[in-house]
Amino acid sequence: MASERVERRLAAVLAADVAGYSRLVEADEDGTLAQWKDHWSAIIEPKIREHHGRIAKIMGDGVLVVFGSVIDALRCAIELQRGMLERNAAVPEVKKMEFRIGINVGDIIIDGNEIFGDGVNIAARLEALSRPNGICISEAVRDQVEGKLELAMEDIGFQRLKNISRPVRVYRIDTTPGKSWRYVSPYRGLAAMEEKDSDYFFGRARETMEVLDAVAASPNRLVVLIGNSGVGKSSLAQAGVIAALRHQAWPQHSGAPDRWPPRLADSRHWHFLAIRPGAEPVRSLVEVFLAPSPPNQTDSAWVNRCTEWLDGLLAKKFTLSDLLDQTGGRHVDLQQTELSTFFLYIDQGEELYVRAEEHERRRFSELLAAGLGDKRLRAVMSLRADFLGELQKDEPLYDVSRKIDVPPLRELQLRELVSRPAALLGARFESDSLAANISHRAAEDSTKDAGALPLLSYLLDDMWTRMVERGDGILRPPEGVVELARVLVQRAEAFLVRNPRAEEKLRHIFTLKLATVREDGEPARRRAWRSEFSDKEWQLVSELADNPNRLLVTGSSEAGGTYAEVAHETIFRQWGRLRDWIGAEREFLAWRSGLEAARRAWHATPDPSKHGAALMGLALAQARSWLAKRPEDLPEPDREFIAKSLRAAQRRTRRMQALIGGLVAVIVAGLAAYENERPLKYAYFWLAYVRGHPLNVDDERRLKPSESFWECARTNEKYSIYCPEMVVMPAGTFVMGSPEDENGRSDDEGPKHGVTIPRSFAVSRFVVTFDQWDACVSHGGCTLPGAGASSWGRGKQAAINVSWDDAQQYVSWLSALTGQAYRLLSEAEWEYAARAGTTTAYSFGDDTVMLGDYGWYSGNSGSQAHPIGEKKPNALGLYDMHGNVWQWVEDCYHEDYKGAPDNGSAWKQDADCSSRVVRGGSWGSNPEILRSASRFGNPSVGRYFTLGFRVGRTLKP
């Protein structure tokens, strides 16, 4: 080969041949040659010339063509195939000449009239993968035509091609009119759309452009996609933003400038990574950056390397920039492309605030915030709108964030999302109005239910599957009804009709494996790992995840673990049968949710302190009881956690017996022998924590208003886990009830009337906490656990899920221990203390703008209770009188104040005392419910995740 004759350049190569050419020649050699010449002169050569192609080689039944433009090459291929379809329309099937075409773009070597190189070889191998009348293209071709041609592409993944050393990602294009819908489903059901689905991603052009502009203009910022659950934030990030960056192309029909932003000039070569924070966000970060190549996450060296980096990052020995260096260096070592820019997508960022332990969440935020100062890193995070308040409190991330709102799709956008993918693939709706009706219904439903968009996609996917089964290319609604929220229920009931004997297995999987109960009592989905299922159960899970059911989804975590979860939480709301199943298991599920949270907290605690994070007291007694009753319904990690807690309790008992002498030793021994004997438990608690602390008469009489006291041992100068801190309230007079023009007023708040509190009394500064409640349970005073374990934690969290009767047990126990008159407050005393001398709607005035400074409510709580004392106190030094948890008082509930006592005493006459008064509102209440005068009646036996209590104490005159 003479070197002066050789030319190297980048070009698009089209390779085409006739499918089944040997068969055609064998059947009719002369006729086949005549057909070939006719097609060549009539369509093949003219189309190549029209699109500026250069014929490099003709090989009997095939041709190699070089194009300077990928667009020209693909347009030529499409027009050739469509032209051949028309020419073959009247030809018998056995005589049809059908082309297969492959297109690649790459380096080629031109030597005279010959062309060589991988660019040519890959095109020829792609041709062999193509169906008759079809086209196969490489990923390099797809990247260049993306957004410039509306084509139906099927991603058939990475393919190993003969004599090509590396796998090539291949896309298949079927040009058969009205047939492409047979091979591609453009709707993803309940799963988020991914980069490979970008051809069918519509309705978010504006938001995609906005994110791309933010990534280009603010490379050192965390771009946060804020929107309600189910609006498509993950799809926007993956099928919109990441796809555009990889292909360096603006969204179709976006009206964007032709020029790609200079700051994103090399985005095609960025290293794209995605994580879900989960319970261990720093670990998720490490595992995705250090992901082994090829994937092998059981490799001990990889596991050790991840552990080393995790420990170093948590201990602040390493930074995120160090991790970038490590990943980039490893790519160089493996002779892969050098990494100039890392793009990190954090999916479902709310997991930082609901699943991650606080210390790891904080460290993740610090790492990411600092890492964004490295010019090699860009990051985008999706976040549910109801967690914006949590982001605002997350100082490191909030300071580097740039917010992009992702509103629900409007009807016109939904129409585009519904109709364009179908049109692109040659399918059509049953009637012209059907797509419009579906879009209109989805737009209406999205105002009521955040899950409307994924359910719309689920409905369309279901219609598409049925269309393919019929083979008619017409999209029809199931049973002629467009009820988005009913699709999952119909599928579930249909499965039971087909498999009536599977109902008990289905109940077990959906209820005990895949459901949990939130603190508000509502069910939510739970991710269950493969190890929690038997082989037969997993077979059923797989069946439920596949067509035609799709009730579940299965997947693998970044660490390689396989899991299952329900496809969408709407099934808990809409499927009555499932709601009944969960209702029957609600107590166990609520307890198990708290156990899992306690286990995660224990696991995250450093080894030297683990003994203090184990289950203790009543929580341990509960766990032991449930373990005995339901061992098969507890995953192995939970059973192991309970066992370790039991062993830790035994060690604590032995140490106590060894250290305490004399009478205390006798009492402890008695406790060990007579664990359920209340007098001994009282005696032990009194001796260890109460003796010497109750006030004597003289000390009590010297107390002044606003002074505080404890009548038990204090854990520190401001708190005791054994009893509440009490604050002295002065005697006084006030007007009880609300004026008729007060915003949010109810009729039971009137008529307004004067009340005189004749003498001083004491009120607990905070509501009773889990610490204090658990002390009562552990030492014989209270018989109910109160809320069980909660994913919100125990400790200084308000004791919740206690009835009025349970609260009476607590104050009776406290009174017996101290010899003092502890009790619940009367309703008049509660309002007197809450108002703190004011006559306004709230203790701080009438302006609800200030409410967030004084209380937790629906606007700032993140749908959960919070530890005591995190907000400002009122003027009398009392915390959480507005919100956080409702508070029981002594009074029976009356529908108004007619006949109410005026001396501050509890009103128990002339009423059905099965209903008692609760005051203060909770974390789930609207602002008007948190007013000082607001009141509700609640069954005295009721136990709720929003309900706790505060104690009072009568002072001697």
mmCIF file of N, CA, C and O in Angstrom, residues 147-190:
data_model
loop_
_atom_site.group_PDB
_atom_site.id
_atom_site.type_symbol
_atom_site.label_atom_id
_atom_site.label_comp_id
_atom_site.label_asym_id
_atom_site.label_seq_id
_atom_site.Cartn_x
_atom_site.Cartn_y
_atom_site.Cartn_z
ATOM 1 N N GLY A 147 -32.449 14.298 18.420
ATOM 2 C CA GLY A 147 -33.046 15.627 18.425
ATOM 3 C C GLY A 147 -33.142 16.264 17.053
ATOM 4 O O GLY A 147 -33.707 17.345 16.901
ATOM 5 N N LYS A 148 -32.621 15.607 16.029
ATOM 6 C CA LYS A 148 -32.639 16.185 14.684
ATOM 7 C C LYS A 148 -33.551 15.415 13.727
ATOM 8 O O LYS A 148 -33.996 15.962 12.724
ATOM 9 N N LEU A 149 -33.812 14.169 14.028
ATOM 10 C CA LEU A 149 -34.728 13.358 13.244
ATOM 11 C C LEU A 149 -35.688 12.650 14.189
ATOM 12 O O LEU A 149 -35.267 12.097 15.193
ATOM 13 N N GLU A 150 -36.972 12.684 13.873
ATOM 14 C CA GLU A 150 -37.954 11.974 14.691
ATOM 15 C C GLU A 150 -38.015 10.535 14.218
ATOM 16 O O GLU A 150 -38.576 10.214 13.183
ATOM 17 N N LEU A 151 -37.392 9.648 14.990
ATOM 18 C CA LEU A 151 -37.305 8.246 14.618
ATOM 19 C C LEU A 151 -37.689 7.368 15.798
ATOM 20 O O LEU A 151 -37.448 7.722 16.947
ATOM 21 N N ALA A 152 -38.262 6.216 15.488
ATOM 22 C CA ALA A 152 -38.532 5.213 16.509
ATOM 23 C C ALA A 152 -37.324 4.303 16.600
ATOM 24 O O ALA A 152 -37.002 3.584 15.663
ATOM 25 N N MET A 153 -36.607 4.374 17.731
ATOM 26 C CA MET A 153 -35.399 3.576 17.914
ATOM 27 C C MET A 153 -35.598 2.589 19.055
ATOM 28 O O MET A 153 -36.110 2.941 20.107
ATOM 29 N N GLU A 154 -35.154 1.380 18.830
ATOM 30 C CA GLU A 154 -35.184 0.354 19.869
ATOM 31 C C GLU A 154 -33.754 0.088 20.317
ATOM 32 O O GLU A 154 -32.905 -0.309 19.518
ATOM 33 N N ASP A 155 -33.498 0.334 21.590
ATOM 34 C CA ASP A 155 -32.170 0.077 22.140
ATOM 35 C C ASP A 155 -32.039 -1.417 22.393
ATOM 36 O O ASP A 155 -32.710 -1.980 23.257
ATOM 37 N N ILE A 156 -31.184 -2.096 21.625
ATOM 38 C CA ILE A 156 -31.018 -3.541 21.821
ATOM 39 C C ILE A 156 -29.744 -3.844 22.607
ATOM 40 O O ILE A 156 -29.277 -4.975 22.656
ATOM 41 N N GLY A 157 -29.178 -2.802 23.221
ATOM 42 C CA GLY A 157 -28.081 -2.986 24.151
ATOM 43 C C GLY A 157 -26.732 -3.165 23.485
ATOM 44 O O GLY A 157 -26.567 -2.972 22.271
ATOM 45 N N PHE A 158 -25.751 -3.520 24.300
ATOM 46 C CA PHE A 158 -24.394 -3.735 23.801
ATOM 47 C C PHE A 158 -24.316 -5.102 23.119
ATOM 48 O O PHE A 158 -24.778 -6.106 23.664
ATOM 49 N N GLN A 159 -23.747 -5.110 21.920
ATOM 50 C CA GLN A 159 -23.620 -6.332 21.129
ATOM 51 C C GLN A 159 -22.141 -6.605 20.843
ATOM 52 O O GLN A 159 -21.368 -5.680 20.563
ATOM 53 N N ARG A 160 -21.780 -7.872 20.912
ATOM 54 C CA ARG A 160 -20.431 -8.262 20.512
ATOM 55 C C ARG A 160 -20.453 -8.586 19.029
ATOM 56 O O ARG A 160 -21.175 -9.484 18.591
ATOM 57 N N LEU A 161 -19.667 -7.843 18.272
ATOM 58 C CA LEU A 161 -19.637 -7.982 16.815
ATOM 59 C C LEU A 161 -18.377 -8.729 16.396
ATOM 60 O O LEU A 161 -17.305 -8.557 16.992
ATOM 61 N N LYS A 162 -18.520 -9.528 15.393
ATOM 62 C CA LYS A 162 -17.407 -10.353 14.918
ATOM 63 C C LYS A 162 -16.199 -9.499 14.554
ATOM 64 O O LYS A 162 -16.319 -8.506 13.839
ATOM 65 N N ASN A 163 -15.048 -9.889 15.096
ATOM 66 C CA ASN A 163 -13.766 -9.229 14.817
ATOM 67 C C ASN A 163 -13.689 -7.792 15.348
ATOM 68 O O ASN A 163 -12.797 -7.039 14.957
ATOM 69 N N ILE A 164 -14.615 -7.409 16.217
ATOM 70 C CA ILE A 164 -14.579 -6.087 16.861
ATOM 71 C C ILE A 164 -14.283 -6.339 18.341
ATOM 72 O O ILE A 164 -15.018 -7.059 19.021
ATOM 73 N N SER A 165 -13.214 -5.739 18.862
ATOM 74 C CA SER A 165 -12.730 -6.085 20.193
ATOM 75 C C SER A 165 -13.664 -5.645 21.310
ATOM 76 O O SER A 165 -13.771 -6.298 22.336
ATOM 77 N N ARG A 166 -14.335 -4.532 21.135
ATOM 78 C CA ARG A 166 -15.168 -4.007 22.218
ATOM 79 C C ARG A 166 -16.648 -4.123 21.856
ATOM 80 O O ARG A 166 -17.007 -4.047 20.672
ATOM 81 N N PRO A 167 -17.526 -4.306 22.867
ATOM 82 C CA PRO A 167 -18.968 -4.335 22.586
ATOM 83 C C PRO A 167 -19.431 -2.984 22.036
ATOM 84 O O PRO A 167 -18.901 -1.936 22.388
ATOM 85 N N VAL A 168 -20.435 -3.029 21.180
ATOM 86 C CA VAL A 168 -20.981 -1.815 20.567
ATOM 87 C C VAL A 168 -22.461 -1.724 20.935
ATOM 88 O O VAL A 168 -23.200 -2.703 20.780
ATOM 89 N N ARG A 169 -22.869 -0.572 21.427
ATOM 90 C CA ARG A 169 -24.288 -0.369 21.738
ATOM 91 C C ARG A 169 -25.038 -0.099 20.434
ATOM 92 O O ARG A 169 -24.630 0.765 19.644
ATOM 93 N N VAL A 170 -26.133 -0.841 20.230
ATOM 94 C CA VAL A 170 -26.815 -0.834 18.937
ATOM 95 C C VAL A 170 -28.272 -0.410 19.113
ATOM 96 O O VAL A 170 -28.934 -0.793 20.085
ATOM 97 N N TYR A 171 -28.754 0.370 18.156
ATOM 98 C CA TYR A 171 -30.148 0.789 18.103
ATOM 99 C C TYR A 171 -30.744 0.294 16.793
ATOM 100 O O TYR A 171 -30.119 0.370 15.742
ATOM 101 N N ARG A 172 -31.965 -0.205 16.880
ATOM 102 C CA ARG A 172 -32.633 -0.753 15.699
ATOM 103 C C ARG A 172 -33.765 0.177 15.283
ATOM 104 O O ARG A 172 -34.564 0.613 16.125
ATOM 105 N N ILE A 173 -33.842 0.489 14.005
ATOM 106 C CA ILE A 173 -34.898 1.346 13.456
ATOM 107 C C ILE A 173 -35.718 0.505 12.493
ATOM 108 O O ILE A 173 -35.169 -0.100 11.574
ATOM 109 N N ASP A 174 -37.023 0.445 12.760
ATOM 110 C CA ASP A 174 -37.906 -0.280 11.843
ATOM 111 C C ASP A 174 -38.686 0.738 11.036
ATOM 112 O O ASP A 174 -39.456 1.524 11.590
ATOM 113 N N THR A 175 -38.504 0.722 9.745
ATOM 114 C CA THR A 175 -39.123 1.742 8.887
ATOM 115 C C THR A 175 -40.441 1.275 8.300
ATOM 116 O O THR A 175 -41.035 1.981 7.493
ATOM 117 N N THR A 176 -40.896 0.101 8.715
ATOM 118 C CA THR A 176 -42.156 -0.391 8.180
ATOM 119 C C THR A 176 -43.303 0.493 8.651
ATOM 120 O O THR A 176 -43.507 0.643 9.850
ATOM 121 N N PRO A 177 -44.055 1.135 7.744
ATOM 122 C CA PRO A 177 -45.152 2.004 8.182
ATOM 123 C C PRO A 177 -46.143 1.232 9.045
ATOM 124 O O PRO A 177 -46.596 0.155 8.686
ATOM 125 N N GLY A 178 -46.441 1.803 10.205
ATOM 126 C CA GLY A 178 -47.424 1.197 11.083
ATOM 127 C C GLY A 178 -46.962 -0.059 11.784
ATOM 128 O O GLY A 178 -47.748 -0.724 12.433
ATOM 129 N N LYS A 179 -45.694 -0.405 11.704
ATOM 130 C CA LYS A 179 -45.219 -1.642 12.309
ATOM 131 C C LYS A 179 -44.244 -1.412 13.459
ATOM 132 O O LYS A 179 -43.992 -2.326 14.238
ATOM 133 N N SER A 180 -43.649 -0.228 13.555
ATOM 134 C CA SER A 180 -42.641 0.000 14.588
ATOM 135 C C SER A 180 -43.196 -0.226 15.983
ATOM 136 O O SER A 180 -42.464 -0.611 16.894
ATOM 137 N N TRP A 181 -44.489 -0.017 16.185
ATOM 138 C CA TRP A 181 -45.086 -0.199 17.499
ATOM 139 C C TRP A 181 -45.002 -1.642 17.985
ATOM 140 O O TRP A 181 -45.157 -1.921 19.167
ATOM 141 N N ARG A 182 -44.753 -2.579 17.059
ATOM 142 C CA ARG A 182 -44.644 -3.978 17.459
ATOM 143 C C ARG A 182 -43.395 -4.231 18.308
ATOM 144 O O ARG A 182 -43.351 -5.172 19.091
ATOM 145 N N TYR A 183 -42.369 -3.418 18.120
ATOM 146 C CA TYR A 183 -41.066 -3.713 18.693
ATOM 147 C C TYR A 183 -40.661 -2.789 19.835
ATOM 148 O O TYR A 183 -39.716 -3.089 20.551
ATOM 149 N N VAL A 184 -41.331 -1.669 19.974
ATOM 150 C CA VAL A 184 -40.939 -0.681 20.981
ATOM 151 C C VAL A 184 -42.166 -0.254 21.776
ATOM 152 O O VAL A 184 -43.207 0.025 21.200
ATOM 153 N N SER A 185 -42.036 -0.203 23.123
ATOM 154 C CA SER A 185 -43.082 0.373 23.965
ATOM 155 C C SER A 185 -42.562 1.692 24.516
ATOM 156 O O SER A 185 -41.604 1.699 25.296
ATOM 157 N N PRO A 186 -43.152 2.822 24.139
ATOM 158 C CA PRO A 186 -42.594 4.127 24.537
ATOM 159 C C PRO A 186 -42.984 4.557 25.939
ATOM 160 O O PRO A 186 -42.437 5.520 26.458
ATOM 161 N N TYR A 187 -43.941 3.871 26.568
ATOM 162 C CA TYR A 187 -44.398 4.268 27.896
ATOM 163 C C TYR A 187 -43.769 3.347 28.926
ATOM 164 O O TYR A 187 -43.741 2.130 28.752
ATOM 165 N N ARG A 188 -43.291 3.925 30.021
ATOM 166 C CA ARG A 188 -42.524 3.151 30.995
ATOM 167 C C ARG A 188 -43.355 2.658 32.169
ATOM 168 O O ARG A 188 -42.817 2.150 33.147
ATOM 169 N N GLY A 189 -44.665 2.802 32.102
ATOM 170 C CA GLY A 189 -45.473 2.369 33.237
ATOM 171 C C GLY A 189 -45.136 3.196 34.462
ATOM 172 O O GLY A 189 -45.026 4.422 34.397
ATOM 173 N N LEU A 190 -44.919 2.535 35.600
ATOM 174 C CA LEU A 190 -44.660 3.240 36.847
ATOM 175 C C LEU A 190 -43.195 3.541 37.070
ATOM 176 O O LEU A 190 -42.834 4.231 38.010
#
